[in-house]
Each structure stands twice: as C-alpha cells, then as structure tokens.
Coordinates of C-alpha atoms in Angstrom, one line a residue:
Chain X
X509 CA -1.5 40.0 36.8
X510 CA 2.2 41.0 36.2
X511 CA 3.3 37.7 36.7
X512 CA 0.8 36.2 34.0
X513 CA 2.4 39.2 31.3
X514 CA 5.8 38.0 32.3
X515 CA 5.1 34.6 31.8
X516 CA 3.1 35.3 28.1
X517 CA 6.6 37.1 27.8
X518 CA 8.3 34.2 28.1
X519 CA 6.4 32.1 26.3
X520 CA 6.2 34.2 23.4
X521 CA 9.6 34.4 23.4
X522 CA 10.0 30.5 23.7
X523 CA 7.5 30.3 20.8
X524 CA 9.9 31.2 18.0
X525 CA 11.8 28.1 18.8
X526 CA 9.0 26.0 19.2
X527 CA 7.6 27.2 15.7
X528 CA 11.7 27.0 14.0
X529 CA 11.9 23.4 14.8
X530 CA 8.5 22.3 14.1
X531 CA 9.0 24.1 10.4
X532 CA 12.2 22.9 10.1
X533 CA 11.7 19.1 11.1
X534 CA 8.4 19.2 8.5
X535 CA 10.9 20.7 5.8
X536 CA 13.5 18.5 6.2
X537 CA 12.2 15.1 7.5
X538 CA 9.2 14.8 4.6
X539 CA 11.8 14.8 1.9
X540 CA 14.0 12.4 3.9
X541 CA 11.1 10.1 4.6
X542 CA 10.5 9.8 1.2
X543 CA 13.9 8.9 0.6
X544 CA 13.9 6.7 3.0
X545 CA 10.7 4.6 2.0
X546 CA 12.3 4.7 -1.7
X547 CA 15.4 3.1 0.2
X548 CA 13.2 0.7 2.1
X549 CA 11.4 -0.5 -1.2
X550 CA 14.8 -0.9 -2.9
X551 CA 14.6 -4.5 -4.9
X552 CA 18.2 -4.4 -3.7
X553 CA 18.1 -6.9 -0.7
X554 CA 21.3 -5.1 1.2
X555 CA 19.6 -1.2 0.6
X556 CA 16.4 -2.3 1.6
X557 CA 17.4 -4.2 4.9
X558 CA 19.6 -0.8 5.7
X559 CA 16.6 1.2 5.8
X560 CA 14.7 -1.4 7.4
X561 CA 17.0 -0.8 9.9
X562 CA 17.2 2.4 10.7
X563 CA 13.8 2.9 10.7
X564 CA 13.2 0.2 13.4
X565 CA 16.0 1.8 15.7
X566 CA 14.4 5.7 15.1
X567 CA 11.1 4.3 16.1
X568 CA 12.0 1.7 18.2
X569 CA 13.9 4.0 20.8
X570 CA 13.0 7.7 22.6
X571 CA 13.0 10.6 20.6
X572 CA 14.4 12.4 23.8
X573 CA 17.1 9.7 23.8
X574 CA 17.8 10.3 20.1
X575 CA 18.4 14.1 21.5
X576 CA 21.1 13.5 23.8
X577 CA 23.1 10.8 21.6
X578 CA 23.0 13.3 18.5
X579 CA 23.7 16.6 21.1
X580 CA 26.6 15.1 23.2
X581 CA 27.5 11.6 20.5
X582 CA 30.3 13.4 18.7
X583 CA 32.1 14.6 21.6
X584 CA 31.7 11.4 24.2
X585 CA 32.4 8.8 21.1
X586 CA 34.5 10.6 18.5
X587 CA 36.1 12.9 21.0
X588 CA 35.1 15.9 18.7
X589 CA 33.5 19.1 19.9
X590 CA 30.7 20.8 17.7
X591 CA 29.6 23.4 20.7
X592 CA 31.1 26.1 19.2
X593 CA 29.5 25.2 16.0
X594 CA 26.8 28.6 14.5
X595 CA 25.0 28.7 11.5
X596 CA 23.7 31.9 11.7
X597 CA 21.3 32.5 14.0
X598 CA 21.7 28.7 15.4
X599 CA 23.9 27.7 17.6
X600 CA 24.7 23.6 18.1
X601 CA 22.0 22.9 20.2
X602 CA 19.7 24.2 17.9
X603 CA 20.9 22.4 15.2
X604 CA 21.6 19.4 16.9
X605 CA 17.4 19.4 17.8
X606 CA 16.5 20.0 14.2
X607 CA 18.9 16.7 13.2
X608 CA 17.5 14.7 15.6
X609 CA 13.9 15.6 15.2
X610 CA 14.4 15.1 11.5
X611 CA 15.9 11.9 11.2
X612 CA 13.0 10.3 13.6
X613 CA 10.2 12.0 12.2
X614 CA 11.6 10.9 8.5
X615 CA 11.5 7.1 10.1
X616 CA 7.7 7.5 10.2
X617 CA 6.6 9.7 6.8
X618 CA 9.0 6.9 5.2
X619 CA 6.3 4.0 6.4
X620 CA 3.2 6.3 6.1
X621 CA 4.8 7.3 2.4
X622 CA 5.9 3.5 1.8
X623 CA 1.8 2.1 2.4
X624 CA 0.3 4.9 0.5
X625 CA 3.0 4.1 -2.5
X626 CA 2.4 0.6 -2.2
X627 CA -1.3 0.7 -2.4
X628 CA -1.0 2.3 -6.0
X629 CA -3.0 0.0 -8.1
X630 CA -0.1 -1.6 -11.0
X631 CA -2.6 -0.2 -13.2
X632 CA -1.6 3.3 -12.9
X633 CA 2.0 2.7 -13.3
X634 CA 0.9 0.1 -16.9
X635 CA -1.4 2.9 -18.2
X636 CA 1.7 5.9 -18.0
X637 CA 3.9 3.4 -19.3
X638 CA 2.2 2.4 -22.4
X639 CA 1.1 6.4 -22.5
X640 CA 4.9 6.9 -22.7
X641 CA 5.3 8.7 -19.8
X642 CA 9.1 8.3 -18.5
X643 CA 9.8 7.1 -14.8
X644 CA 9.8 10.6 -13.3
X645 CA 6.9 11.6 -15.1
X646 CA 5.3 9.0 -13.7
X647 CA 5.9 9.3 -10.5
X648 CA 5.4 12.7 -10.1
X649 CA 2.4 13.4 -12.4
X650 CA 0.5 9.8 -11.3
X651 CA 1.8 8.2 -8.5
X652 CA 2.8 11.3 -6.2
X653 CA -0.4 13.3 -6.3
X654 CA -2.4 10.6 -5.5
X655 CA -0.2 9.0 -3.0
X656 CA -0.2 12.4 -0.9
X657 CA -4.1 12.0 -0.8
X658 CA -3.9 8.4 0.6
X659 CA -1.2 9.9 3.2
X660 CA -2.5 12.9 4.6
X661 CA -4.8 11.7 7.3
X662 CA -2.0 9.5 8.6
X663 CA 0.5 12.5 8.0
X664 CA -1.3 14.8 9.5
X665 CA -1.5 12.6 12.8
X666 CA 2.1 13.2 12.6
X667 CA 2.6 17.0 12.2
X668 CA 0.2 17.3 15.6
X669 CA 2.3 15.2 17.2
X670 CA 5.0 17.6 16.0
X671 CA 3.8 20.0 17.6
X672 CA 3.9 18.7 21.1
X673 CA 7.1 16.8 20.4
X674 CA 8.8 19.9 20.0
X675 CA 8.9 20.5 24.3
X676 CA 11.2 17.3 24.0
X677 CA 14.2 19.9 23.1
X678 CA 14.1 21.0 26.7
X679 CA 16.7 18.3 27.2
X680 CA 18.8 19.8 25.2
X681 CA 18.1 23.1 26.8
X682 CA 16.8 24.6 24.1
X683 CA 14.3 28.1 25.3
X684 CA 11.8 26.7 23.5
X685 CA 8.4 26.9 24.9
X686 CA 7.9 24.1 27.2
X687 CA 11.6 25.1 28.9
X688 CA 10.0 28.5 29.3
X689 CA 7.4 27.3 31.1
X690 CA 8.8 25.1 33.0
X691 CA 11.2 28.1 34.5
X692 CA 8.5 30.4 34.8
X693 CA 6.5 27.5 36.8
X694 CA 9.3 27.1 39.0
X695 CA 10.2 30.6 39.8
X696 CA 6.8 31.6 40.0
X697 CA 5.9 28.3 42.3
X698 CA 2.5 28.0 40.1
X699 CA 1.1 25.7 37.6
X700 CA -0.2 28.8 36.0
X701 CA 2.9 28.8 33.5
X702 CA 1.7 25.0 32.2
X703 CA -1.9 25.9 31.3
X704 CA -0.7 29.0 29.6
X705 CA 1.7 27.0 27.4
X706 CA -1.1 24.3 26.8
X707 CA -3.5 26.5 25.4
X708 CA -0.4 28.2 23.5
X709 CA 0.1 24.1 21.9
X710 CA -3.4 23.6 21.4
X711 CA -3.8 26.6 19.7
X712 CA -0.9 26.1 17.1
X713 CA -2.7 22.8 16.3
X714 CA -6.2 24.2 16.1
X715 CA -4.7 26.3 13.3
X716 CA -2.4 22.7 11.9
X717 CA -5.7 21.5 12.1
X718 CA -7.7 23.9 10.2
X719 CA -4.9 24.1 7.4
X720 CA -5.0 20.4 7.1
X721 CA -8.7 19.8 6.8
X722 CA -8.8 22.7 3.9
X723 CA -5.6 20.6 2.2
X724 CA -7.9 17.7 2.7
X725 CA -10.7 19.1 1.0
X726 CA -8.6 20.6 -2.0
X727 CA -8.4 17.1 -3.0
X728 CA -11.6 15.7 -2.4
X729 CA -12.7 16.5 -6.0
X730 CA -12.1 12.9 -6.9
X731 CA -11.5 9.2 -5.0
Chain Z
X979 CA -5.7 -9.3 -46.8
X980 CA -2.0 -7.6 -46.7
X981 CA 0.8 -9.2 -48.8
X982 CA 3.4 -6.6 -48.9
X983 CA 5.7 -6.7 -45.3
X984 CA 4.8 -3.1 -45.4
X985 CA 1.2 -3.2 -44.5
X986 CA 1.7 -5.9 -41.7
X987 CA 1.4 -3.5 -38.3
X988 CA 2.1 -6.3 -35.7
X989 CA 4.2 -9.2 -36.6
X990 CA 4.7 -11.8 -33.4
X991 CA 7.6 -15.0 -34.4
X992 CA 7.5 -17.9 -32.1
X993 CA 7.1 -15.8 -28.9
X994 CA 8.0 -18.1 -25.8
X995 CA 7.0 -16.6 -22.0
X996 CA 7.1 -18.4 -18.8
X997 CA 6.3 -17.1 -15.3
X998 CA 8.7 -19.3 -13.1
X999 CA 8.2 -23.0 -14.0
X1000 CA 5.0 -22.3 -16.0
X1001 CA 5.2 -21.7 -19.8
X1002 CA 2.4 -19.3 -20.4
X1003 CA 3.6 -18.9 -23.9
X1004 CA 4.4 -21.7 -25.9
X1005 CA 5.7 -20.7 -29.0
X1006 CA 3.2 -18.1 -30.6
X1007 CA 3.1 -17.2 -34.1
X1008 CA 1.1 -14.0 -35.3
X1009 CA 0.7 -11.2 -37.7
X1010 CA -1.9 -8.8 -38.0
X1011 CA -2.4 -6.5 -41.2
X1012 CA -3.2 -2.7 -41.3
X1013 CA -6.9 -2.0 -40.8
X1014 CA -7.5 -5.9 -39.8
X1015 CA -9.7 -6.7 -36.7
X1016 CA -8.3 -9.6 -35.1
X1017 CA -10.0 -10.9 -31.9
X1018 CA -8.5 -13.1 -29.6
X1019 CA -10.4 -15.2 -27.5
X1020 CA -10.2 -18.7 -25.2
X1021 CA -10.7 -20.1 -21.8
X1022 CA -8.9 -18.1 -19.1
X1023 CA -5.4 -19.1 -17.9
X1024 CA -4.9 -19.8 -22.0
X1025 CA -2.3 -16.9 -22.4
X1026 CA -4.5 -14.7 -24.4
X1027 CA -3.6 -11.7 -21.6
X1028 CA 0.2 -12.3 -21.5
X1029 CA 0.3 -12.4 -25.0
X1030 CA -1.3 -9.2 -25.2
X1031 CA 0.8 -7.9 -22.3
X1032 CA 4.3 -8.9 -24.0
X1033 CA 2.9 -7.0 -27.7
X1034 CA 2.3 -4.1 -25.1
X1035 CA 5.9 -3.8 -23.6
X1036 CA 4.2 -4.9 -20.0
X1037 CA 5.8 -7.8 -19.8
X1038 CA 9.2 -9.1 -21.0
X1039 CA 9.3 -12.3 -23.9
X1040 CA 11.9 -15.1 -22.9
X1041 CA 12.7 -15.5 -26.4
X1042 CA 11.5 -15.2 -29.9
X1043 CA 10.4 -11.6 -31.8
X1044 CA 7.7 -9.0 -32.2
X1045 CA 7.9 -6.3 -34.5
X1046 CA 5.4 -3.6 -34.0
X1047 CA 5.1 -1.0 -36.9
X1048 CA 8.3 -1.8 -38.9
X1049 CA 9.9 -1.7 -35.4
X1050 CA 11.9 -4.4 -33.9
X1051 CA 10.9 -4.5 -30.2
X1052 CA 12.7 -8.1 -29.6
X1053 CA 14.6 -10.4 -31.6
X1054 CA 15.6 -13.5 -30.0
X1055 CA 14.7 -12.8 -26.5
X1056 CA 16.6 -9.2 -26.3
X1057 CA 15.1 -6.1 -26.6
X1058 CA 16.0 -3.2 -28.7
X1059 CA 17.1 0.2 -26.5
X1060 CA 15.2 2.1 -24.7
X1061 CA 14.8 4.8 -26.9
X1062 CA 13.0 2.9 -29.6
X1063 CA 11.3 0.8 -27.0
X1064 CA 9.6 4.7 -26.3
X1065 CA 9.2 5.3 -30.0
X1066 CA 7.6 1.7 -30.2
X1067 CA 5.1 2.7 -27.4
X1068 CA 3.8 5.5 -29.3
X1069 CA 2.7 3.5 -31.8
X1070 CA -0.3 1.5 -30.2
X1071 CA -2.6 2.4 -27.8
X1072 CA -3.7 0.2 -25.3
X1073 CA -7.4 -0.3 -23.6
X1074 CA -7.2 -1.7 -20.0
X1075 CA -10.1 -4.3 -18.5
X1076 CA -10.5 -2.0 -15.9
X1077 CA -9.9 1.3 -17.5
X1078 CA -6.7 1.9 -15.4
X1079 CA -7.7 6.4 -15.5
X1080 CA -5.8 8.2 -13.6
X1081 CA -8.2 9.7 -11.3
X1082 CA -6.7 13.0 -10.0
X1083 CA -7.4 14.1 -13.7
X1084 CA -10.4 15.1 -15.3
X1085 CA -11.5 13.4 -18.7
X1086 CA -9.6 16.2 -20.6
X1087 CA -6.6 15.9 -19.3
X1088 CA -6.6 11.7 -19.2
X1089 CA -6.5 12.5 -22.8
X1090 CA -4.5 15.2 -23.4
X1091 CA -1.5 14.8 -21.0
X1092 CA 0.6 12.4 -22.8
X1093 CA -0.2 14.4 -26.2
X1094 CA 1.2 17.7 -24.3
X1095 CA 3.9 16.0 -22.5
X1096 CA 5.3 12.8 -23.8
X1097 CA 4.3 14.3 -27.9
X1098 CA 5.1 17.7 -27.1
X1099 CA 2.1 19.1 -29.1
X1100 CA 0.9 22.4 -27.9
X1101 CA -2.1 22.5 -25.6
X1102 CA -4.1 24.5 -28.1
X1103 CA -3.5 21.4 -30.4
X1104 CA -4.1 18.9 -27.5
X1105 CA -7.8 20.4 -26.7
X1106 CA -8.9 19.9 -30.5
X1107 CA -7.9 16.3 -30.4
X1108 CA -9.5 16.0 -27.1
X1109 CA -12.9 17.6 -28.4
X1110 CA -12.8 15.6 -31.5
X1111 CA -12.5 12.2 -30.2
X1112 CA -15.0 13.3 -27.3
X1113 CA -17.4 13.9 -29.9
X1114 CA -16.6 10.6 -31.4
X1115 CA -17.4 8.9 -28.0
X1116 CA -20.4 11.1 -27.1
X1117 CA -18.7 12.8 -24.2
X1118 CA -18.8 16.1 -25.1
X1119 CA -20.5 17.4 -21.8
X1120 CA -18.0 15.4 -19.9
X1121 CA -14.4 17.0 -20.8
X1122 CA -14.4 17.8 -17.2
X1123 CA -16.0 15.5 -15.3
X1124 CA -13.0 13.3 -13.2
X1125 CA -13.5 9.5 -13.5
X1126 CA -15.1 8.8 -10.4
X1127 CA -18.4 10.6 -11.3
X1128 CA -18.4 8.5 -14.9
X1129 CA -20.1 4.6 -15.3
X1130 CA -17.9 2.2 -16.1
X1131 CA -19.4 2.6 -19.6
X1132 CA -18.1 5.9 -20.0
X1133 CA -15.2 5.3 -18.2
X1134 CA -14.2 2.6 -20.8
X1135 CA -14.7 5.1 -23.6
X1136 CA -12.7 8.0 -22.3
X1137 CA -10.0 5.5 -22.0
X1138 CA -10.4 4.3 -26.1
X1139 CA -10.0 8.1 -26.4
X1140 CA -6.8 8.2 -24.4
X1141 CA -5.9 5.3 -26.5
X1142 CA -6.6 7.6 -29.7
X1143 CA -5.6 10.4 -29.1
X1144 CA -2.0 9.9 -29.6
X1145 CA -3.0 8.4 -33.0
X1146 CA -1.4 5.2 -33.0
X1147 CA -1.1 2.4 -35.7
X1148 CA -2.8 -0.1 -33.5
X1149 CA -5.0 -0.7 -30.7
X1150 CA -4.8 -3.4 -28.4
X1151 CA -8.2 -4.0 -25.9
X1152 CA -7.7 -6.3 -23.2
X1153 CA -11.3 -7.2 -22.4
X1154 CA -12.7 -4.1 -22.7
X1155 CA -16.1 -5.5 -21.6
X1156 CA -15.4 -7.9 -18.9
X1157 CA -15.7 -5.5 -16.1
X1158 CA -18.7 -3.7 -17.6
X1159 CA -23.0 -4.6 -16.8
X1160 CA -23.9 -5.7 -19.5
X1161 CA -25.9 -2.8 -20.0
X1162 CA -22.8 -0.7 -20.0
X1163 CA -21.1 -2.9 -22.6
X1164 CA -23.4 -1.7 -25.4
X1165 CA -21.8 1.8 -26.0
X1166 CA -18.3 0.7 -25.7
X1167 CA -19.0 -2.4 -28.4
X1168 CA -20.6 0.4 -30.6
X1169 CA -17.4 2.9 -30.0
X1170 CA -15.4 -0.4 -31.4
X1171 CA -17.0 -1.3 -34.1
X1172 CA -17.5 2.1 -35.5
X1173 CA -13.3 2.0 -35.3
X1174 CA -13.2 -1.2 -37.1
X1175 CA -15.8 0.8 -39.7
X1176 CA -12.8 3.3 -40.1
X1177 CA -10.4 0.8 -40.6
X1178 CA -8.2 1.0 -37.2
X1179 CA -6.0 -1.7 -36.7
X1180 CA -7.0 -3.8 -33.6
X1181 CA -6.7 -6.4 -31.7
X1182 CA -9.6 -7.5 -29.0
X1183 CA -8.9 -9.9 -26.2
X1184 CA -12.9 -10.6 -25.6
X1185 CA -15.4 -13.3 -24.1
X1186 CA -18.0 -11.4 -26.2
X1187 CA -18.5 -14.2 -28.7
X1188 CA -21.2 -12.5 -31.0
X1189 CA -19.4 -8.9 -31.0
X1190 CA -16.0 -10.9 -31.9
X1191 CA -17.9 -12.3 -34.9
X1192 CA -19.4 -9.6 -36.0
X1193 CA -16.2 -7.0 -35.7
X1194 CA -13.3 -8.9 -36.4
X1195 CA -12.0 -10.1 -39.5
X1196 CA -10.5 -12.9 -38.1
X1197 CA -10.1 -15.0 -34.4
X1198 CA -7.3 -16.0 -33.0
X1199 CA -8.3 -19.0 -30.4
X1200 CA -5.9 -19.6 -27.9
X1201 CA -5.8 -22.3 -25.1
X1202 CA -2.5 -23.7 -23.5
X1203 CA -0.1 -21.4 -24.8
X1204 CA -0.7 -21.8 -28.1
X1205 CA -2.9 -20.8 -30.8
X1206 CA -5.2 -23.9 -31.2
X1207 CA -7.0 -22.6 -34.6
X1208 CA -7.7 -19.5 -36.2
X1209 CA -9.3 -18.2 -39.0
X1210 CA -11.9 -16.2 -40.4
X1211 CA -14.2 -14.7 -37.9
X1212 CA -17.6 -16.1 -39.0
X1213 CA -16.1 -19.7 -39.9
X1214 CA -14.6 -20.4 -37.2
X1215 CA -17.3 -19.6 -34.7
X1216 CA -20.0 -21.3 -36.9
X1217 CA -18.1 -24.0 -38.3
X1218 CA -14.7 -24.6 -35.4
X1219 CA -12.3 -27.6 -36.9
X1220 CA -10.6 -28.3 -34.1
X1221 CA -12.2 -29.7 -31.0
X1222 CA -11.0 -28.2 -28.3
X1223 CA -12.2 -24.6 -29.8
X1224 CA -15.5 -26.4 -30.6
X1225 CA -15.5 -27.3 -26.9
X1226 CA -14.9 -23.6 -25.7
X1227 CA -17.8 -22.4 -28.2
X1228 CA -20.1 -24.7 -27.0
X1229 CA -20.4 -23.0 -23.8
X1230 CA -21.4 -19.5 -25.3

C-alpha cells in the first residue's frame, strides 16, 4: 500500500513534465508546421525542395535519435556547451526535449496542414478574390477555418501520439513520467509502477480525446 | 444603345490569351453599354470562360486592353497597380458555375463579409443590404441557414446576392445554370431577368439558348477564340448569318 502512494508520488510528480512538453511541443510545433507546409508549397523550386527535405529527415529517422543529436550535437560537433544553459524554471535538458519534439512533430502538422490546404477547391480562393478580399484575409477568414476542419481528425491522431511520445525524453533523463516509473519499477522490483503510469497516459488522452470530439463537433454545423 | 465613352461599363480591345502553346484568345474585341444584357454563348473549349475569367481579374491577358468602369485594368499586356486592380474588383460582381460559397459562413454573412470588411460599411449597414437583396431573392427565412443545407437553386441565388451586395457596375455570370436540374434553374433565370428589368449591366456566359434570347439585348457567339458573329439577341438566334453559329444553333 505505501509503496503504491510512493509510486503515485512519483508519478505525479513526473506528470508536470509530461504535461510541459506535451503543451509546449503542441504550442510551438503547430505554428512551425504550418510554416513549414507554406515552405514546402513555395513555387520557389530551391525553398520548396529545402523543406522537402527536412521533413523527410524528421520523419524519416527516430524521434529518440533526434533527442540525443539536439541534447549532446552542440557540444560533440561544435565543441560548445549549453548544460549550464536555464530559462527559468528549465534547465537544457528540458529545453533541449521541447526543440526536438517540436521540430519533428512540426515535420508532420506541415504534411497533414499541406493536404488539407491543398484540397481547397480554387473556387474559394477566385470567389474572395473577386470579393476583394486581400491575401491575408483570405487565408485566414476562407482558407484557414476550413482547412483546420479537414485537419483535425488527422491532427488529432497526432496530439495522442503526443501524448505517449512524451516518455521518449527519458533518454534525455528528463523526470518525466515514464522515467519515474521506470525507477520506481526498478527499485520496487514490480511492474506495478508501469500499469500505474498507463492508466496515468490513457487517462490524459481520454480527456485529449473528449476535448477533441467536442472541437470536432463545434464545426460540424456545415460540410 | 450608348454612344457617349461614358456610359460604356466594359470595354475589351483586341484581347490575346494563350495557355502554353494554345491561343484561347485570339484577338477579342468587345464593349458592353450600361444597363445592356449581353450573353455570351458557343460550343465549349470556344474561349467564352477565359474571356470571362480575364474581364474578371482571374486570369492574366497576354496582350491587348480591358477597361472596366472608366478603369484601365491592362493596356498592352501590363496591368495597372495593384491598388486600382482592387478598386477595379469592386466594381463588378461575379457569379460562379458552381456557386464557389464559402461554407463555414451562413447566408448572411456570404453576403455581408466583404461589405464589412473589404467596404468597411458598418455591420448595421451591412444587415440592411443583406435583408434587402434577400427579399429580392426570396430568401428571407434563410439569412442563416449555411450553404450546405440550401439546393443548388438557392445556392445560386445567395451568391447573385453576394454579387449585389457590394453594388457593382456590372455582373458577370459564368453559367449560372449549368450545374443546376433543370428544375432548379427556373428561380435563378427569373432572379436574372428581373435584374435585366432594372437595368443591371450584365454579361451571361449561358447554354440556355431561349433565356439568352429573351434577356439579353444582344449575343456575343464565340467559337475558336474569336467572336464569330454577334448581334442582336432575337436576330441572331432566329435568323444566324454566319454558318458556323447556324451550326451551333441547330443543335438547341
């Protein structure tokens, strides 16, 4: 019984990290993605083959490999040391987690963003056009509300994912949950530890879930 | 017909167009009068879209010049700046084959969000144009209804309405029938010609042959790039000189 409270302990305290990088990664990597399907779209050959690029390497290759290059890359290639590095309450590795996460999940939004913005009839670009509507209007009165209806069932496979990605920083060693548990696991020589941190995981995306669906429905007043 | 320069809306000078190695546009001539109903019609693949398309800013002209309500939109191939190119858009409407709504809006607010936003009137100011030219089209009950739950019928007219409402000089329909049943295409021909009644300055791209008779003033009838013949409306459907467009008629 005690050991089970220490371990919820634990967890709970793991949890915080868990929930900061799966907020920050959504925060940052969406507005990247976008970026980076504008990029990929770019009528300039050079731009477009860039992104191309980088979004076949960030999906092409481990997340948990992406960890370690952007964690210990600056000091094994460029010789320059970031460990001391703190932005207020996060220290590098912290940091370093949030970059990494970001940049891969941006490689995905950008494709899931880049099919739902090219599926946009031409119609709805002529009609704003000849309406008057300027470029930004455009895109962010016609295109973009639209487009983020088209995405979300495809986005939202990714924020789930998120969720459970997150127990990739353990490389890292960041106490996030799944480091937590794997401690508590080891020290307590039980598997008890894993199926408390499951149902924690499952739980948080019961509730992405549940958010999601409602978002889902908000827009189901037209198709 | 107009004879001062003044009361010509749309004035089109040797307009040339190619897509790649195809001319589309072979050297087109037009001018269309305020409050004159000019319908354009021939086989498809004839130009008649692009045309309308190049009048409509949607597509660039290689060379030549259109001058849309005193406006000079391209002389000679090169277009004015964009700032008139915005002012020029204000002053037609255009009506879409396939309605081209935006459907994340309801039927008010298709019509009233370039009037708030791109014409800066106040919303208060926006709604009144909305109701009136909802009333006009018999869509009162349907201010906010969203496209989807609307037939293509009344679809079509709450996009003549979005056309309107920013009260432009002249409209431009791009077969505003051709993706209708034919049941459907009754109210929208009847929302037209009560337009032509007020004199509003159209022109209709349409394979309606009878409606283009009985609406427009005159028929433009393109095939190969050019315009073959044209002429009054009822003369040259019943009595066609050239025989390519009596060719063309003789299938309706």
């Amino acid at each position: 019984m005690q050991a089970l409270q220490s371990t919820l302990i634990q967890l709970v305290q793991g949890l915080k990290f868990t929930i900061g990088i799966f907020f920050f990664t959504l925060i940052f990597s969406i507005p990247l993605g976008l970026l980076v399907s504008k990029g990929r779209m770019s009528k300039i050959r050079i731009v477009s083959v860039i992104f191309q690029l980088y979004i076949s390497i960030l999906r092409g290759t481990p997340l948990m490999l992406q960890l370690l290059l952007v964690y210990f890359g600056p000091y094994y290639i460029f010789g320059v040391n970031l460990g001391s590095i703190q932005i207020g309450p996060f220290n590098y590795r912290f940091i370093a987690t949030i970059i990494a996460f970001t940049l891969n999940y941006a490689a995905y939004f950008a494709e899931i963003f880049r099919g739902g913005i090219q599926s946009m009839s031409k119609g709805q670009y002529e009609a704003a056009t000849v309406l008057g509507f300027s470029r930004m209007q455009t895109y962010f009165k016609i295109i973009l509300p639209q487009v983020v209806k088209r995405v979300l069932p495809s986005v939202s496979n990714e924020i789930i994912t998120l969720v459970k990605d997150t127990s990739l920083a353990q490389v890292l060693s960041v106490t996030e949950m799944f480091t937590k548990a794997s401690a508590a696991a080891s020290a307590q020589v039980s598997v008890i530890p894993f199926i408390v941190a499951g149902a924690f995981y499952y739980a948080m995306n019961l509730i992405v879930e549940t958010i999601l669906n409602r978002v889902e429905k908000s827009m189901s007043y037209y198709s | 017909m107009p004879d001062t320069e003044k009361d010509i809306v749309l004035e089109i000078t040797d307009v040339h167009k190619s897509f790649g190695d195809l001319e589309v546009l072979k050297g087109i001539s037009a001018k269309v009068g305020r409050g004159e109903v000019v319908a354009v019609i021939g086989p498809s693949g004839g130009g008649k879209s692009t045309l309308l398309r190049c009048a409509t800013t949607l597509e660039r002209v290689d060379s030549g010049r259109i001058v849309i309500g005193g406006d000079v939109l391209c002389e000679n191939g090169s277009y004015c700046d964009k700032k008139l190119e915005k002012e020029i858009r204000s002053k037609f409407g255009l009506v879409f084959q396939n309605f081209n709504l935006f459907p994340h809006f309801s039927v008010k607010r298709n019509i009233t969000e370039a009037l708030i936003h791109v014409h800066k009137k106040s919303r208060e100011e926006a709604d009144d144009i909305c109701k009136h030219l909802l009333e006009k089209m018999d869509l009162v009950e349907k201010a906010d209804a969203y496209p989807c739950n609307l037939s293509g019928g009344q679809q079509q007219r709450v996009s003549i309405a979005r056309a309107l409402a920013t009260n432009p000089e002249i409209i431009f329909f791009d077969e505003p029938t051709s993706a209708l049943d034919p049941e459907l295409t009754k109210g929208v021909l009847t929302v037209i010609k009560e337009l032509a009644k007020e004199k509003m300055t159209m022109v209709i791209v349409t394979h309606e042959m009878s409606f283009a008779r009985d609406v427009a003033d005159r028929i433009v009838f393109m095939d190969g790039g050019v315009i073959v013949e044209e002429g009054s409306a009822y003369d040259l459907v019943t009595n066609p000189r050239q025989e390519r467009t009596k060719a063309f008629l003789a299938g309706y």
